[in-house]
Amino acid sequence: MSLKSMMRELKEMKDGIGNISRRGGESKLWRSRTRSHVAPDQPPVESECVEQSPWANLPPELLLDIINRVEESETVWPARAAVVFCAAVCRSWREITKEIVKTPEQCGRLTFPISLKQPGPRESPIQCYIRRDRATSTYLLFYGLVPSEGESDKLLLAARKVRRATCTDFVISLAADDFSRASYTYVGKLRSNFLGTKFTVYDSQPPCDSMIPSTTHRRFHSKQVSPRLPACNYSIGTVTYELNVLRTRGPRRMHCILHSIPVSAIQEGGTAPTPLALPQSFDDQFSPIPSSKVNGPQIDTSSPSLAVTPVFSAGSGEPLTLKNKSPRWHEQLQCWCLNFRGRVTVASVKNFQLVAAVEPAHNVSPEEQDKVILQFGKIGKDIFTMDYRYPLSAFQAFAICLSSFDTKPACE
C-alpha cells in the first residue's frame, strides 16, 4: 500500500473518531477550521471497530517505520495533519507517535497542543502572525509568514479582550469561539492593572514539576465542570511598561520578567522548563506531593482585585528578564527605527523586539545577549507578525504581544 493511500485511510478513520469524544465540545475541535489545528492531548475515545481493526494490531517494527516516514515527509501544515491522524488511530499508535515527534526546540515544528507551551527552536525563530478583529475584540494567532489568499492558515491560539472596572483581561484559548475558563480549550490569560502599565501572565498549568502550589484557589466552582479539568491559574510572568511622565515622544519601554524560566536557560548548556503533557486532572497532579514541603506560585482567583505574587521553590533560580531593544533615530525618515529583517512594514508604537536583560555575573555570551528572542510588528490593517524562539513558548510570546494591544495612556 502506498503512503498516500495509507494517509487517506488514516484520515477516514480520524473523521470517524472525531464524532466520538468524551465531551460534546471536543468533537468540534476536529471539524472547525477556525479552531486550533493541533490535536487534543486528551484524544477522543477510540471506537470499538477501530481498536479491533488490523491497524491496531500491526507489528511494532512496522508501525514504527510507518510513523517515522510520515513524520519525516510531512513537515509543514496542513500536510502535517497526517502526524496527528496517526496519533488518533488507537492507543498504541498514539504512544509511538508521541515518542517519535520531537519538541519545537529540537525540530522547529508545532504538532500537538503541548507544543504551544514548549520552548521554541534555538536558532531560527518560529514565524507567526496575529489577526485582530476590532468588532469582537478577538486576536487570532496563526502559523505562517503572512496571511494566505485561501485563508487556509492554521490557528494556534485565540484571545478575547474583556474590559473590567479595574483591569483588562485577555482570555487565551485553543479555540476561536470558546473562551470559557471552564473549558478544555482554556490555556491561560493576561491581566492588566488599571493604568495598563503592568500585565500578569497566568497559565492554566504549572510550568514545571518543581512549581507546586502551597495553596489552591480555583478559577471556578468545582461542580461546574468535569473533575478532570484543572481549575487553577498560575502566575508565570509580568510585563511592565515604563511611565512616560514628561509625555516625551518616543517608543515604549518595556520589561518582561519570566518567573517560569530561569536565567540559566540562556547560559551555555542551560535548558528551559519543557512540559511534556497538558494536565489531565487537578487531583492527580498535586496529590502525590505534600504542599507543606514545597513553595510554589500563588494562584490567581476569579477576583480581579486580588494581588497575586509568584513564589518559587529553592531550585527555581533567578528568573529571566527581557527588555525591548533600543531603536535608533533615523534623521532622513524622522522616526525611530529597528531592523525587523523585512518582517515588519508599517510604523507603529506597538512594534518591538525583546532581548535578554542580563548582568555580567550571569555569564551570558555576547551573541546570546544580542539575539532577538521575540519580535512583534505591524504589516497591515489589523495584521501583525510575531516571531519567537527559545526559551519562549508560543503561549508566552502570544501573551506578551497581547499586552501591546491594550490602551496605555500613561506610557505615551
PDB file of C-alpha atoms in Angstrom, residues 38-172:
ATOM      1  CA  VAL A  38      -3.249  20.667  16.687  1.00  0.00           C
ATOM      2  CA  ALA A  39      -4.783  17.547  18.192  1.00  0.00           C
ATOM      3  CA  PRO A  40      -6.064  17.498  21.788  1.00  0.00           C
ATOM      4  CA  ASP A  41      -3.703  15.853  24.282  1.00  0.00           C
ATOM      5  CA  GLN A  42      -6.791  14.106  25.672  1.00  0.00           C
ATOM      6  CA  PRO A  43      -7.776  12.283  22.482  1.00  0.00           C
ATOM      7  CA  PRO A  44     -11.304  11.101  21.814  1.00  0.00           C
ATOM      8  CA  VAL A  45     -12.216   7.635  22.986  1.00  0.00           C
ATOM      9  CA  GLU A  46     -11.460   5.119  20.255  1.00  0.00           C
ATOM     10  CA  SER A  47     -14.380   3.294  18.806  1.00  0.00           C
ATOM     11  CA  GLU A  48     -14.512  -0.481  19.181  1.00  0.00           C
ATOM     12  CA  CYS A  49     -14.280  -1.006  15.443  1.00  0.00           C
ATOM     13  CA  VAL A  50     -11.009   0.932  15.303  1.00  0.00           C
ATOM     14  CA  GLU A  51      -9.462  -0.977  18.218  1.00  0.00           C
ATOM     15  CA  GLN A  52     -10.285  -4.280  16.508  1.00  0.00           C
ATOM     16  CA  SER A  53      -9.108  -3.193  13.065  1.00  0.00           C
ATOM     17  CA  PRO A  54      -5.868  -4.519  11.520  1.00  0.00           C
ATOM     18  CA  TRP A  55      -4.307  -1.070  12.067  1.00  0.00           C
ATOM     19  CA  ALA A  56      -4.318  -1.619  15.832  1.00  0.00           C
ATOM     20  CA  ASN A  57      -2.522  -4.961  15.521  1.00  0.00           C
ATOM     21  CA  LEU A  58       0.400  -4.020  13.299  1.00  0.00           C
ATOM     22  CA  PRO A  59       3.830  -5.327  14.377  1.00  0.00           C
ATOM     23  CA  PRO A  60       5.688  -2.675  16.413  1.00  0.00           C
ATOM     24  CA  GLU A  61       8.611  -2.571  13.965  1.00  0.00           C
ATOM     25  CA  LEU A  62       6.309  -1.919  11.003  1.00  0.00           C
ATOM     26  CA  LEU A  63       4.283   0.633  12.951  1.00  0.00           C
ATOM     27  CA  LEU A  64       7.439   2.475  13.986  1.00  0.00           C
ATOM     28  CA  ASP A  65       8.640   2.591  10.374  1.00  0.00           C
ATOM     29  CA  ILE A  66       5.283   3.921   9.111  1.00  0.00           C
ATOM     30  CA  ILE A  67       5.064   6.739  11.653  1.00  0.00           C
ATOM     31  CA  ASN A  68       8.725   7.640  11.153  1.00  0.00           C
ATOM     32  CA  ARG A  69       8.119   8.024   7.406  1.00  0.00           C
ATOM     33  CA  VAL A  70       5.059  10.188   7.992  1.00  0.00           C
ATOM     34  CA  GLU A  71       6.947  12.365  10.479  1.00  0.00           C
ATOM     35  CA  GLU A  72       9.869  12.893   8.111  1.00  0.00           C
ATOM     36  CA  SER A  73       7.794  13.567   4.988  1.00  0.00           C
ATOM     37  CA  GLU A  74       5.038  15.829   6.377  1.00  0.00           C
ATOM     38  CA  THR A  75       6.941  18.751   7.869  1.00  0.00           C
ATOM     39  CA  VAL A  76       4.596  21.680   7.171  1.00  0.00           C
ATOM     40  CA  TRP A  77       0.917  22.313   7.709  1.00  0.00           C
ATOM     41  CA  PRO A  78      -1.661  21.348   6.523  1.00  0.00           C
ATOM     42  CA  ALA A  79       0.146  18.179   5.367  1.00  0.00           C
ATOM     43  CA  ARG A  80       1.475  17.681   8.901  1.00  0.00           C
ATOM     44  CA  ALA A  81      -2.062  16.827   9.978  1.00  0.00           C
ATOM     45  CA  ALA A  82      -1.166  13.281   8.898  1.00  0.00           C
ATOM     46  CA  VAL A  83       1.012  13.012  12.016  1.00  0.00           C
ATOM     47  CA  VAL A  84      -1.999  13.977  14.128  1.00  0.00           C
ATOM     48  CA  PHE A  85      -4.103  11.371  12.300  1.00  0.00           C
ATOM     49  CA  CYS A  86      -1.572   8.700  13.289  1.00  0.00           C
ATOM     50  CA  ALA A  87      -1.910   9.657  16.944  1.00  0.00           C
ATOM     51  CA  ALA A  88      -5.701   9.399  16.634  1.00  0.00           C
ATOM     52  CA  VAL A  89      -5.851   5.823  15.328  1.00  0.00           C
ATOM     53  CA  CYS A  90      -5.596   3.991  18.657  1.00  0.00           C
ATOM     54  CA  ARG A  91      -3.646   3.941  21.895  1.00  0.00           C
ATOM     55  CA  SER A  92      -0.628   2.040  20.558  1.00  0.00           C
ATOM     56  CA  TRP A  93      -0.300   4.398  17.576  1.00  0.00           C
ATOM     57  CA  ARG A  94      -0.624   7.401  19.873  1.00  0.00           C
ATOM     58  CA  GLU A  95       2.130   6.271  22.248  1.00  0.00           C
ATOM     59  CA  ILE A  96       4.597   5.611  19.439  1.00  0.00           C
ATOM     60  CA  THR A  97       3.730   8.911  17.734  1.00  0.00           C
ATOM     61  CA  LYS A  98       4.368  10.814  20.953  1.00  0.00           C
ATOM     62  CA  GLU A  99       7.776   9.142  21.249  1.00  0.00           C
ATOM     63  CA  ILE A 100       8.751   9.986  17.666  1.00  0.00           C
ATOM     64  CA  VAL A 101       7.533  13.597  17.476  1.00  0.00           C
ATOM     65  CA  LYS A 102      10.156  15.938  18.922  1.00  0.00           C
ATOM     66  CA  THR A 103       9.658  19.218  20.756  1.00  0.00           C
ATOM     67  CA  PRO A 104       9.760  22.569  18.882  1.00  0.00           C
ATOM     68  CA  GLU A 105      13.170  23.236  20.412  1.00  0.00           C
ATOM     69  CA  GLN A 106      14.522  20.086  18.773  1.00  0.00           C
ATOM     70  CA  CYS A 107      12.753  20.108  15.400  1.00  0.00           C
ATOM     71  CA  GLY A 108      11.324  23.631  14.985  1.00  0.00           C
ATOM     72  CA  ARG A 109       7.800  22.322  14.269  1.00  0.00           C
ATOM     73  CA  LEU A 110       4.455  22.539  16.070  1.00  0.00           C
ATOM     74  CA  THR A 111       2.337  19.405  16.159  1.00  0.00           C
ATOM     75  CA  PHE A 112       0.276  18.840  19.318  1.00  0.00           C
ATOM     76  CA  PRO A 113      -1.306  21.360  21.755  1.00  0.00           C
ATOM     77  CA  ILE A 114       1.514  20.888  24.248  1.00  0.00           C
ATOM     78  CA  SER A 115       3.890  22.237  21.559  1.00  0.00           C
ATOM     79  CA  LEU A 116       2.381  25.665  22.193  1.00  0.00           C
ATOM     80  CA  LYS A 117       3.735  25.613  25.753  1.00  0.00           C
ATOM     81  CA  GLN A 118       7.167  24.232  24.919  1.00  0.00           C
ATOM     82  CA  PRO A 119      10.212  26.437  24.127  1.00  0.00           C
ATOM     83  CA  GLY A 120      10.803  27.337  20.501  1.00  0.00           C
ATOM     84  CA  PRO A 121      13.917  26.467  18.468  1.00  0.00           C
ATOM     85  CA  ARG A 122      17.269  27.932  19.459  1.00  0.00           C
ATOM     86  CA  GLU A 123      18.421  29.015  16.005  1.00  0.00           C
ATOM     87  CA  SER A 124      15.737  30.079  13.519  1.00  0.00           C
ATOM     88  CA  PRO A 125      12.542  31.532  15.034  1.00  0.00           C
ATOM     89  CA  ILE A 126       9.031  30.190  14.521  1.00  0.00           C
ATOM     90  CA  GLN A 127       7.188  32.754  12.395  1.00  0.00           C
ATOM     91  CA  CYS A 128       3.517  33.505  13.027  1.00  0.00           C
ATOM     92  CA  TYR A 129       1.070  36.338  12.555  1.00  0.00           C
ATOM     93  CA  ILE A 130      -1.802  37.808  14.564  1.00  0.00           C
ATOM     94  CA  ARG A 131      -5.112  38.937  13.116  1.00  0.00           C
ATOM     95  CA  ARG A 132      -7.100  41.467  15.175  1.00  0.00           C
ATOM     96  CA  ASP A 133     -10.894  41.704  14.981  1.00  0.00           C
ATOM     97  CA  ARG A 134     -11.979  45.018  16.469  1.00  0.00           C
ATOM     98  CA  ALA A 135     -15.692  44.188  16.290  1.00  0.00           C
ATOM     99  CA  THR A 136     -15.417  41.120  18.514  1.00  0.00           C
ATOM    100  CA  SER A 137     -12.281  42.164  20.468  1.00  0.00           C
ATOM    101  CA  THR A 138     -10.566  38.927  19.490  1.00  0.00           C
ATOM    102  CA  TYR A 139      -6.990  38.204  18.457  1.00  0.00           C
ATOM    103  CA  LEU A 140      -6.100  35.093  16.452  1.00  0.00           C
ATOM    104  CA  LEU A 141      -2.580  33.676  16.269  1.00  0.00           C
ATOM    105  CA  PHE A 142      -1.879  31.776  13.037  1.00  0.00           C
ATOM    106  CA  TYR A 143       1.066  29.623  11.998  1.00  0.00           C
ATOM    107  CA  GLY A 144       2.697  31.141   8.903  1.00  0.00           C
ATOM    108  CA  LEU A 145       4.710  34.001   7.480  1.00  0.00           C
ATOM    109  CA  VAL A 146       1.780  36.146   6.306  1.00  0.00           C
ATOM    110  CA  PRO A 147      -1.948  35.553   5.683  1.00  0.00           C
ATOM    111  CA  SER A 148      -2.529  33.263   2.720  1.00  0.00           C
ATOM    112  CA  GLU A 149      -5.010  34.026  -0.044  1.00  0.00           C
ATOM    113  CA  GLY A 150      -7.149  30.957   0.597  1.00  0.00           C
ATOM    114  CA  GLU A 151      -7.279  31.604   4.353  1.00  0.00           C
ATOM    115  CA  SER A 152      -6.042  28.067   4.908  1.00  0.00           C
ATOM    116  CA  ASP A 153      -3.533  29.039   7.608  1.00  0.00           C
ATOM    117  CA  LYS A 154      -3.736  27.087  10.814  1.00  0.00           C
ATOM    118  CA  LEU A 155      -4.927  28.619  14.047  1.00  0.00           C
ATOM    119  CA  LEU A 156      -2.649  28.181  17.045  1.00  0.00           C
ATOM    120  CA  LEU A 157      -4.234  30.308  19.771  1.00  0.00           C
ATOM    121  CA  ALA A 158      -7.044  32.808  20.167  1.00  0.00           C
ATOM    122  CA  ALA A 159      -7.648  35.556  22.736  1.00  0.00           C
ATOM    123  CA  ARG A 160     -10.604  37.713  23.673  1.00  0.00           C
ATOM    124  CA  LYS A 161     -10.292  41.093  25.344  1.00  0.00           C
ATOM    125  CA  VAL A 162     -12.584  41.560  28.343  1.00  0.00           C
ATOM    126  CA  ARG A 163     -12.755  45.003  29.938  1.00  0.00           C
ATOM    127  CA  ARG A 164     -13.465  45.170  33.650  1.00  0.00           C
ATOM    128  CA  ALA A 165     -13.877  48.023  36.115  1.00  0.00           C
ATOM    129  CA  THR A 166     -10.319  47.912  37.434  1.00  0.00           C
ATOM    130  CA  CYS A 167      -8.407  45.906  34.820  1.00  0.00           C
ATOM    131  CA  THR A 168      -8.461  44.272  31.399  1.00  0.00           C
ATOM    132  CA  ASP A 169      -8.301  40.532  30.779  1.00  0.00           C
ATOM    133  CA  PHE A 170      -7.164  38.717  27.647  1.00  0.00           C
ATOM    134  CA  VAL A 171      -8.548  35.183  27.889  1.00  0.00           C
ATOM    135  CA  ILE A 172      -6.446  32.781  25.785  1.00  0.00           C
TER     136      ILE A 172
END
